[in-house]
XYZ file of C-alpha atoms in Angstrom:
642
model
C 23.363 21.694 -6.804
C 20.051 22.488 -8.349
C 18.399 26.015 -7.038
C 15.548 23.781 -5.416
C 18.336 22.233 -3.018
C 18.938 25.546 -1.384
C 16.534 27.006 1.172
C 14.776 30.119 0.210
C 16.521 33.560 1.172
C 14.991 35.604 3.440
C 12.404 38.144 2.294
C 13.358 41.978 2.722
C 10.586 42.510 5.247
C 11.518 39.232 7.434
C 10.887 40.111 11.054
C 13.237 38.776 13.886
C 10.734 38.588 16.490
C 9.807 35.360 18.454
C 6.353 34.819 16.686
C 6.332 36.964 13.354
C 2.741 37.871 11.915
C 2.524 36.584 8.422
C -0.054 38.168 5.749
C -1.689 36.210 3.607
C -0.159 37.893 0.734
C 3.265 37.241 2.183
C 2.424 33.498 2.581
C 0.955 33.436 -1.037
C 4.105 34.890 -2.489
C 6.200 32.283 -0.616
C 4.031 29.433 -1.858
C 4.071 30.708 -5.631
C 7.757 31.178 -5.446
C 8.705 27.926 -3.831
C 6.015 25.738 -5.079
C 8.050 22.890 -6.542
C 10.034 22.647 -3.380
C 7.054 22.606 -1.104
C 5.415 19.932 -3.281
C 8.484 17.783 -3.224
C 8.478 18.102 0.514
C 4.825 16.852 0.741
C 5.665 14.163 -1.751
C 8.362 12.645 0.426
C 6.621 13.030 3.879
C 3.528 11.288 2.300
C 3.312 7.516 3.164
C 4.502 5.631 -0.113
C 1.706 3.134 0.548
C -0.651 5.633 -1.280
C 0.848 4.775 -4.706
C 2.850 7.042 -6.781
C -0.057 8.464 -8.649
C -2.232 9.427 -5.621
C 0.800 10.629 -3.823
C 1.373 13.244 -6.458
C -2.243 14.396 -6.539
C -2.220 14.461 -2.662
C 1.120 16.347 -2.571
C -0.231 19.085 -4.925
C -3.632 19.312 -3.040
C -1.761 19.732 0.320
C 0.458 22.397 -0.863
C -2.239 24.239 -2.429
C -4.214 24.160 0.932
C -1.343 25.698 2.873
C -2.130 29.023 2.253
C -3.768 30.409 5.587
C -7.272 32.097 5.314
C -6.045 35.243 7.193
C -3.151 36.736 9.094
C -1.590 34.251 11.360
C 1.777 33.992 13.476
C 4.338 31.349 12.783
C 6.662 29.978 15.410
C 10.266 31.239 15.639
C 11.875 30.334 12.433
C 14.821 27.569 12.585
C 17.928 28.946 11.195
C 19.571 26.963 8.327
C 22.717 25.126 8.594
C 24.415 28.300 7.011
C 23.024 30.269 9.583
C 20.532 32.193 7.733
C 16.908 32.551 8.689
C 14.161 31.981 6.396
C 11.269 33.875 5.173
C 8.558 33.708 7.727
C 5.906 33.120 4.967
C 7.791 30.406 3.486
C 8.253 28.887 7.069
C 4.600 29.236 7.743
C 3.572 27.173 4.635
C 6.315 24.767 5.013
C 4.987 24.026 8.572
C 1.449 23.750 7.388
C 2.534 21.242 4.406
C 4.439 19.079 6.967
C 1.665 18.971 9.390
C -1.028 17.827 6.688
C 1.253 15.409 5.180
C 1.869 13.737 8.393
C -1.852 13.893 9.123
C -2.553 12.103 5.779
C -0.451 9.017 6.920
C -2.036 8.461 10.296
C -4.761 5.736 10.607
C -8.244 6.741 10.538
C -9.197 6.499 14.098
C -11.553 9.460 14.400
C -15.318 9.326 13.870
C -14.739 12.207 11.220
C -11.448 11.875 9.415
C -9.417 14.993 8.786
C -9.620 16.571 5.323
C -5.907 15.734 4.613
C -6.773 12.067 5.423
C -9.263 11.807 2.445
C -8.520 11.381 -1.358
C -7.934 14.900 -2.704
C -11.115 16.289 -4.600
C -8.859 18.783 -6.414
C -6.633 18.526 -8.467
C -8.061 15.626 -10.690
C -6.806 14.295 -14.140
C -9.380 12.348 -15.968
C -8.353 9.655 -18.372
C -4.526 9.998 -17.528
C -2.111 8.304 -15.124
C 0.612 10.939 -13.746
C 3.588 9.643 -11.856
C 7.231 10.948 -11.420
C 10.056 9.865 -13.648
C 11.844 6.700 -12.484
C 15.285 7.269 -10.911
C 18.174 4.715 -10.347
C 18.876 1.977 -8.088
C 20.144 4.551 -5.224
C 16.881 6.327 -5.674
C 14.871 3.132 -5.350
C 16.815 2.008 -2.455
C 16.379 5.130 -0.633
C 12.664 5.088 -1.419
C 12.472 1.673 0.067
C 14.265 2.882 3.203
C 11.983 5.695 3.725
C 9.062 3.529 3.413
C 10.120 1.500 6.354
C 10.148 4.763 8.494
C 7.075 6.274 10.087
C 5.532 9.750 8.948
C 7.493 11.727 11.510
C 10.858 9.721 10.773
C 10.449 10.443 7.166
C 9.778 14.207 7.777
C 12.876 14.467 9.969
C 14.958 12.793 7.235
C 13.532 15.105 4.646
C 13.892 18.330 6.714
C 17.624 17.557 7.430
C 18.264 16.637 3.794
C 15.877 18.839 1.448
C 15.658 21.875 3.805
C 19.309 21.516 5.373
C 17.830 22.217 8.839
C 20.065 21.276 11.897
C 18.613 18.938 14.497
C 17.263 21.699 16.679
C 15.349 23.280 13.669
C 13.930 19.851 12.931
C 12.831 19.307 16.456
C 10.898 22.710 16.258
C 9.296 21.933 13.095
C 8.115 18.658 14.061
C 7.060 20.176 17.386
C 4.759 22.711 15.601
C 3.522 19.722 13.726
C 2.106 18.365 16.604
C 4.488 15.240 16.356
C 4.569 13.446 20.010
C 7.842 11.848 20.070
C 10.270 14.229 18.123
C 13.420 12.489 19.399
C 12.126 9.139 18.317
C 11.563 10.546 14.915
C 15.190 11.757 14.743
C 16.511 8.436 15.798
C 14.628 6.929 13.046
C 16.107 9.331 10.535
C 19.678 8.495 11.855
C 19.166 4.765 10.871
C 18.975 5.917 6.896
C 22.240 6.740 5.240
C 22.655 10.578 4.630
C 21.970 10.220 0.926
C 20.541 13.687 0.747
C 21.523 14.598 -2.710
C 19.146 11.908 -4.002
C 15.998 14.009 -2.548
C 16.461 16.289 -5.397
C 16.125 13.266 -8.112
C 13.280 13.304 -10.520
C 12.257 10.215 -8.924
C 10.748 12.554 -5.997
C 9.673 15.620 -8.139
C 5.812 15.628 -8.261
C 6.093 18.700 -10.645
C 7.934 16.849 -13.427
C 5.708 14.014 -14.318
C 5.005 11.293 -16.972
C 1.585 10.870 -18.130
C 0.177 7.355 -19.489
C -3.698 6.562 -20.308
C -5.652 4.867 -18.081
C -7.386 1.434 -19.036
C -9.123 2.676 -22.369
C -11.506 -0.309 -22.611
C -12.451 -0.002 -19.086
C -12.987 3.911 -19.449
C -15.329 3.061 -22.342
C -17.424 0.623 -20.338
C -17.584 3.050 -17.529
C -18.993 5.933 -20.065
C -21.489 3.347 -21.170
C -22.434 2.408 -17.561
C -22.763 5.953 -16.607
C -25.292 6.611 -19.401
C -27.315 3.524 -18.484
C -27.116 4.662 -14.753
C -28.363 8.092 -15.741
C -31.403 6.982 -17.556
C -32.286 4.543 -14.797
C -32.064 7.499 -12.181
C -34.640 9.540 -14.376
C -37.048 6.512 -14.624
C -36.629 5.822 -10.585
C -36.898 9.377 -9.867
C -40.656 9.507 -10.025
C -40.740 6.721 -7.480
C -38.554 8.479 -4.697
C -41.861 9.729 -2.854
C -43.680 6.527 -2.909
C -44.725 5.212 0.658
C -44.383 1.618 1.605
C -43.757 -0.761 4.416
C -40.298 -1.805 5.528
C -38.862 -4.830 7.445
C -37.631 -2.939 10.414
C -35.284 -0.233 11.281
C -32.244 -0.155 8.800
C -29.563 1.254 11.010
C -26.778 3.178 9.449
C -28.479 2.606 5.815
C -29.697 5.582 3.702
C -33.418 5.890 3.042
C -34.619 3.638 0.189
C -34.610 4.908 -3.265
C -37.795 3.080 -4.635
C -39.505 -0.163 -4.233
C -38.229 -3.007 -6.301
C -39.368 -6.695 -5.835
C -35.992 -8.112 -6.883
C -34.053 -5.624 -4.725
C -36.361 -6.371 -1.680
C -35.645 -9.940 -2.045
C -32.155 -9.388 -1.931
C -32.233 -7.493 1.432
C -34.763 -9.980 3.025
C -32.578 -11.912 5.668
C -35.116 -14.597 5.337
C -33.968 -15.123 1.711
C -30.135 -15.568 2.666
C -28.420 -18.877 1.464
C -26.564 -21.008 3.774
C -24.158 -23.776 2.761
C -24.687 -27.126 4.522
C -22.217 -27.884 7.274
C -20.532 -30.669 5.284
C -21.174 -29.280 1.813
C -17.179 -28.778 1.190
C -16.421 -32.596 1.870
C -18.474 -33.566 -1.259
C -18.558 -30.560 -3.678
C -16.597 -30.309 -6.833
C -15.830 -26.642 -5.654
C -13.605 -25.807 -2.840
C -14.052 -21.880 -2.512
C -16.132 -19.529 -0.415
C -19.347 -20.800 -2.033
C -19.359 -24.085 0.307
C -18.303 -22.315 3.545
C -20.997 -23.012 6.039
C -22.612 -20.050 7.967
C -20.803 -19.887 11.436
C -21.049 -17.679 14.578
C -23.534 -16.950 17.297
C -25.705 -14.445 15.617
C -26.685 -16.342 12.445
C -30.460 -16.134 13.569
C -30.522 -12.612 14.365
C -32.617 -11.252 11.733
C -32.540 -7.456 12.982
C -28.606 -7.487 12.522
C -28.611 -9.418 9.225
C -31.403 -6.732 7.821
C -29.198 -4.111 9.059
C -26.137 -5.624 7.352
C -28.019 -6.036 4.113
C -29.588 -2.590 4.080
C -26.263 -0.775 4.655
C -24.699 -2.945 1.820
C -27.404 -1.685 -0.524
C -27.436 1.883 0.815
C -24.694 2.849 3.025
C -25.417 6.021 4.794
C -23.043 9.085 5.258
C -22.125 7.890 8.582
C -20.737 4.548 7.220
C -17.075 3.900 6.535
C -16.739 2.123 3.250
C -13.619 0.654 1.847
C -12.920 -1.621 -1.198
C -9.915 -3.181 -2.648
C -8.980 -1.781 -5.985
C -11.025 -2.950 -8.857
C -13.956 -4.094 -6.517
C -17.716 -2.983 -7.218
C -19.398 -1.596 -4.085
C -22.998 -1.654 -5.551
C -25.659 -3.787 -3.562
C -26.287 -7.514 -3.918
C -27.920 -8.627 -7.325
C -29.799 -11.284 -5.387
C -29.801 -12.901 -2.007
C -25.994 -13.459 -1.089
C -24.679 -16.333 0.946
C -24.183 -15.816 4.789
C -20.652 -16.932 6.029
C -20.750 -15.609 9.437
C -22.577 -13.549 12.073
C -21.308 -13.129 15.418
C -19.649 -10.964 18.139
C -16.062 -10.289 17.340
C -14.141 -8.508 20.289
C -16.364 -5.042 20.656
C -18.068 -5.447 17.439
C -21.010 -7.365 15.716
C -19.780 -8.594 12.496
C -21.416 -10.155 9.371
C -19.718 -11.652 6.586
C -21.605 -12.158 3.155
C -20.675 -13.621 -0.318
C -22.274 -12.850 -3.591
C -19.976 -15.192 -5.772
C -17.828 -12.552 -6.966
C -17.153 -10.483 -3.537
C -16.787 -10.831 -0.205
C -18.566 -8.184 2.135
C -17.861 -7.568 5.905
C -20.399 -5.410 7.740
C -19.365 -4.522 11.330
C -20.963 -2.280 13.962
C -20.283 -1.261 17.695
C -22.163 -3.791 20.147
C -23.877 -0.680 21.713
C -25.384 0.669 18.508
C -25.122 0.974 14.639
C -23.189 4.608 14.839
C -19.775 4.119 13.275
C -20.706 1.094 10.960
C -18.125 -0.034 8.521
C -18.539 -1.699 5.408
C -15.654 -3.482 3.573
C -15.455 -5.246 0.051
C -13.117 -7.540 -1.589
C -13.098 -9.102 -4.849
C -12.612 -12.842 -4.837
C -13.814 -14.194 -8.175
C -11.638 -17.189 -9.147
C -10.867 -18.117 -5.712
C -10.004 -21.853 -5.391
C -8.894 -23.961 -2.236
C -5.453 -22.476 -1.926
C -7.071 -18.733 -2.020
C -10.071 -19.212 -0.033
C -8.460 -20.228 3.371
C -9.279 -17.244 5.632
C -11.125 -13.803 5.793
C -10.189 -11.032 8.298
C -13.039 -10.983 10.957
C -11.613 -7.776 12.802
C -8.716 -5.764 13.947
C -8.320 -4.371 17.336
C -5.398 -3.290 19.590
C -3.007 -4.163 16.835
C -4.178 -7.547 16.529
C -6.310 -9.573 13.717
C -8.911 -12.451 14.081
C -9.579 -14.600 11.169
C -12.361 -16.907 10.139
C -10.936 -19.846 8.327
C -12.129 -22.043 5.795
C -14.084 -25.196 7.047
C -11.286 -27.750 6.072
C -8.631 -25.932 8.047
C -7.752 -28.021 11.008
C -4.916 -26.057 12.535
C -3.663 -22.373 12.877
C -0.358 -20.770 14.093
C 1.409 -17.506 14.046
C 4.713 -17.315 12.368
C 7.354 -14.435 12.194
C 8.544 -14.583 8.506
C 11.505 -12.589 9.499
C 12.687 -14.953 11.946
C 12.412 -18.555 10.299
C 14.112 -20.177 13.123
C 11.678 -19.298 15.785
C 8.765 -21.811 16.400
C 5.449 -21.095 15.443
C 2.925 -20.070 17.982
C -0.175 -22.334 17.897
C -3.651 -20.337 17.755
C -6.992 -21.673 18.896
C -9.726 -22.349 16.451
C -13.104 -21.919 17.908
C -15.962 -22.560 15.319
C -13.239 -21.473 12.664
C -12.328 -18.214 14.345
C -8.727 -17.957 15.401
C -7.483 -16.262 18.568
C -6.002 -13.015 18.092
C -2.468 -12.423 16.543
C -0.227 -9.389 15.935
C -1.075 -7.796 12.566
C 1.951 -6.685 10.436
C -0.206 -3.855 9.110
C -0.326 -1.920 12.559
C 2.999 -3.321 14.119
C 5.338 -1.518 11.530
C 5.513 1.862 13.101
C 9.322 2.227 12.892
C 12.091 0.084 11.248
C 10.794 -3.428 10.155
C 12.262 -6.088 12.534
C 9.469 -8.729 12.062
C 6.464 -9.875 10.110
C 3.805 -11.858 11.460
C 1.874 -14.304 9.029
C -0.750 -16.889 9.486
C 0.072 -20.570 8.889
C -2.955 -22.938 8.328
C -2.855 -26.665 7.991
C -5.951 -28.772 6.528
C -4.491 -32.391 7.244
C -2.452 -32.576 3.944
C -1.371 -29.031 3.142
C 0.082 -26.121 4.792
C -0.180 -22.767 3.709
C 1.126 -19.195 4.726
C -0.811 -15.950 4.293
C -0.409 -12.478 5.496
C -2.392 -9.558 6.383
C -2.074 -6.671 3.976
C -4.704 -4.552 5.451
C -7.558 -5.898 3.481
C -10.557 -8.526 3.927
C -8.615 -11.394 2.358
C -4.916 -12.217 3.308
C -2.447 -12.594 0.620
C -1.167 -16.240 -0.085
C 2.749 -16.478 0.169
C 4.587 -18.840 -2.198
C 8.279 -19.531 -3.572
C 9.774 -21.006 -6.434
C 9.933 -20.272 -10.379
C 6.907 -18.859 -11.666
C 4.593 -21.558 -13.135
C 5.905 -24.081 -10.575
C 5.670 -22.116 -7.394
C 4.574 -23.782 -4.061
C 3.412 -22.499 -0.792
C 5.961 -20.774 1.513
C 5.643 -23.631 4.036
C 8.636 -25.912 5.426
C 12.197 -24.686 6.324
C 13.596 -24.126 2.948
C 10.623 -21.766 1.872
C 10.649 -19.945 5.152
C 14.373 -19.433 4.878
C 13.937 -18.086 1.383
C 11.337 -15.572 2.435
C 12.936 -14.156 5.612
C 15.210 -11.422 4.067
C 12.402 -10.246 1.788
C 9.428 -10.293 4.256
C 9.604 -6.544 5.072
C 9.215 -5.769 1.573
C 5.441 -6.884 1.723
C 4.712 -3.478 3.160
C 5.136 -2.062 -0.281
C 1.852 -3.885 -1.425
C -0.437 -3.173 1.238
C -4.018 -2.295 0.229
C -3.679 -2.858 -3.516
C -5.902 -5.951 -3.509
C -3.143 -8.524 -3.561
C -4.038 -12.175 -4.140
C -0.650 -13.959 -3.763
C 3.095 -13.014 -3.432
C 5.688 -15.315 -4.961
C 9.488 -15.045 -4.018
C 11.857 -16.484 -6.699
C 15.669 -16.684 -6.368
C 16.575 -16.393 -10.044
C 20.349 -16.075 -9.936
C 23.305 -16.132 -7.392
C 26.255 -14.004 -8.485
C 29.936 -14.155 -6.963
C 31.120 -10.714 -5.600
C 34.252 -9.417 -7.448
C 36.141 -8.860 -4.224
C 36.027 -12.479 -3.261
C 33.485 -11.989 -0.077
C 31.094 -14.627 -1.213
C 28.005 -14.599 -3.506
C 24.945 -12.068 -3.618
C 21.437 -13.376 -4.006
C 19.179 -12.279 -6.823
C 15.323 -12.605 -5.858
C 12.135 -11.592 -7.806
C 9.130 -10.877 -5.593
C 5.838 -10.733 -7.587
C 2.480 -9.515 -6.096
C -0.483 -10.712 -8.270
C -3.964 -9.104 -7.536
C -7.343 -10.272 -7.667
C -8.251 -8.099 -10.560
C -5.700 -9.583 -12.799
C -3.822 -6.087 -13.371
C -1.634 -4.031 -11.248
C 0.972 -6.625 -10.373
C 4.046 -5.234 -8.467
C 7.439 -6.591 -9.095
C 10.473 -5.967 -7.086
C 14.073 -7.219 -7.874
C 16.050 -7.586 -4.951
C 19.648 -8.105 -4.246
C 21.220 -9.491 -0.877
C 25.090 -9.774 0.161
C 26.362 -12.269 2.365
C 25.349 -11.801 5.912
C 22.728 -9.256 4.693
C 19.783 -9.395 7.079
C 17.343 -7.707 4.236
C 17.461 -7.425 0.514
C 17.664 -4.295 -1.023
C 15.530 -3.144 -3.835
C 17.467 -3.000 -7.113
C 14.422 -2.180 -9.444
C 10.768 -2.228 -9.399
C 7.809 -2.019 -11.892
C 4.289 -2.465 -12.037
C 1.796 -3.858 -14.711
C 4.641 -5.826 -16.381
C 4.620 -9.532 -17.071
C 8.092 -9.962 -15.839
C 8.737 -12.617 -13.114
C 5.308 -13.964 -13.537
C 3.665 -17.062 -15.044
C 3.060 -15.625 -18.399
C 6.829 -14.635 -18.606
C 9.228 -15.612 -16.016
C 12.051 -13.690 -17.428
C 13.785 -11.090 -15.755
C 16.899 -8.799 -15.614
C 17.991 -6.656 -13.148
C 21.194 -4.610 -12.144
C 22.403 -2.597 -9.145
C 25.686 -0.617 -8.323
C 27.544 -1.994 -5.645
C 30.571 -0.908 -3.361
C 33.071 -3.382 -2.448
C 34.684 -3.469 0.907
C 37.855 -1.963 -0.709
C 35.992 0.979 -2.075
C 35.690 -0.105 -5.429
C 32.143 0.490 -7.380
C 30.949 -2.266 -9.729
C 27.681 -2.929 -11.774
C 26.201 -6.184 -10.933
C 23.657 -7.465 -13.256
C 21.684 -11.015 -13.493
C 19.085 -12.658 -15.306
C 17.275 -15.934 -15.197
C 18.751 -19.253 -16.340
C 17.611 -18.688 -19.836
C 19.598 -15.662 -20.129
C 22.307 -16.198 -22.991
C 24.180 -12.993 -22.465
C 23.819 -9.513 -20.885
C 25.036 -6.087 -22.233
C 25.348 -2.763 -20.539
C 25.403 0.685 -22.293
C 25.293 4.267 -21.473
C 27.351 5.433 -18.461
C 28.826 1.913 -18.167
C 29.773 0.027 -21.438
C 30.524 -3.864 -20.894
C 29.101 -7.206 -21.867
C 29.210 -10.884 -20.628
C 28.095 -14.274 -21.876
C 25.784 -16.010 -19.459
C 23.170 -14.612 -17.121
C 25.655 -12.719 -14.916
C 27.537 -9.441 -15.630
C 30.151 -7.845 -13.400
C 31.723 -4.390 -14.797
C 33.735 -1.759 -12.932
C 31.840 1.369 -12.584
C 32.012 4.805 -11.074
C 29.540 6.049 -8.160
C 26.319 7.335 -9.370
C 26.752 5.880 -13.045
C 23.878 5.017 -14.928
C 23.477 2.000 -17.463
C 20.812 0.501 -19.774
C 20.646 -3.244 -19.488
C 19.818 -5.703 -22.466
C 19.508 -9.407 -22.099
C 19.558 -11.903 -24.865
C 17.790 -15.304 -24.202
C 18.450 -18.665 -25.521
C 15.533 -18.404 -27.989
C 17.099 -15.067 -29.383
C 14.662 -12.715 -27.739
C 15.786 -9.849 -26.105
C 14.499 -8.337 -22.732
C 15.341 -4.953 -20.996
C 16.231 -4.346 -17.335
C 13.587 -4.071 -14.804
C 13.160 -0.526 -13.835
């Protein structure tokens, strides 16, 4: 066992009083001595949806901010499973780390978010991507299981496994961290197998990192753009104080920088473009550019003026979000109006500038708390431009659908046999349906999707927490089809909950492809190998998961995952993955599979074996690791997905 797997011994000066007083110096000593352990604790409790890079930086930021400003008290220190008490200084900083890590995973529902909910200002690394070293199949499976838990559930599991706290101690720490339902968190943690030894893996160590460069070409472009922007700022600085007439109050917008005729034209609601109601029926293009303007407030020039002004100059009170790779600057010219109307408790405006969709939302009782959301949509076609999120409220989501959509229904992907629930369409706006983004507070048991029909085609899309829902498809890359029909829905059902791993990443579409079926060595049936690939609007950052499901399994288990690789995609549909599997008789095996073009598979390292064809079954020991190499019919070799 590594030293970091053992809780710190008590300091010589530890007190046994009910509420020990901790000096800043004592807390600092504990923080410095046990920094790697505390950073690992923060990393494991933080929501996996942040992504590995941001998770690393946030874990370090929260750990470094755990130092109190002055003398403070800490609750009675929970005893370890060995019966020893811990240093009060360590108990204090551990509690502060757990509390802020839980805060960072909570949804933004306050007018002013807590500091822990914002991206960390420090530490920062320029020009490099930092992320922990990849673990094996067991670590990946554990990471997937933990990602399905709520923040308190993850914290309970990690305090049990990493800190070796008994349940009473876990309850005390979670209660001090202001968790509302501690017993529910413990029940969630009970649902994950106790693979506590894996928590010490390099997969979860934010202090042992790999470094890779960021996009070098984009960095060079950003440097040039910064120089140009600096020069423009110097030129415009002299114009900051010039007076001028406006069109009216700009709501939550910041003050204008300077007068500019082109910029003023882009912000004039009278210059907004609107497609003819039937333009989509005869146009050669069927994307957002042919959507007509809908909603009961398309003639409200004051609302449209505020939306345009906030887009160009969002004030400090405006909440701004953007999918990765989406520019947030103002419009270059008059944009197109797609919608303006009341949606639940807000007034909403949807605009399109040819490359981006922009949603402006403000409360009906004023412009305080306005929100601005950006989504990249360049290259959208009829299949992609089917719906836009109008608003989310009370766990539900409403969509504005394309003008060619004639029917909408809500469908639970995890239950393909259940009937779809028909939704009403009013001027293209759907009635509310439960959003999977907000329904996954515990174990994933359902995943709601939106089914759209246009008379000839049926498509299925899902809300991933962004402005544009992601399209779901099935089949071999290059010939994938929409996930509609009984067969496609059956194929998606075991893997629906894995969609939670790609929330908020600018996903355009997700494809599920069963690339192999493998007989199990104990004769209990065959396992299915499925590859899910999430493509993004920006063309990079695709996320690939190889999942394995045994007969009777409700959900697939993640065997391997990768990012920014061509595997399992239209450019390179080849994929190879393996997993350690335990038979009902207690024997361990390495199961590996490739696509139909795989001629042979070889395993080296901790397991040495080979097989002709696209399937490999080899005897193994628990915890063994192997490197996989596949040879294709063309003679080309590929490595295992990791």
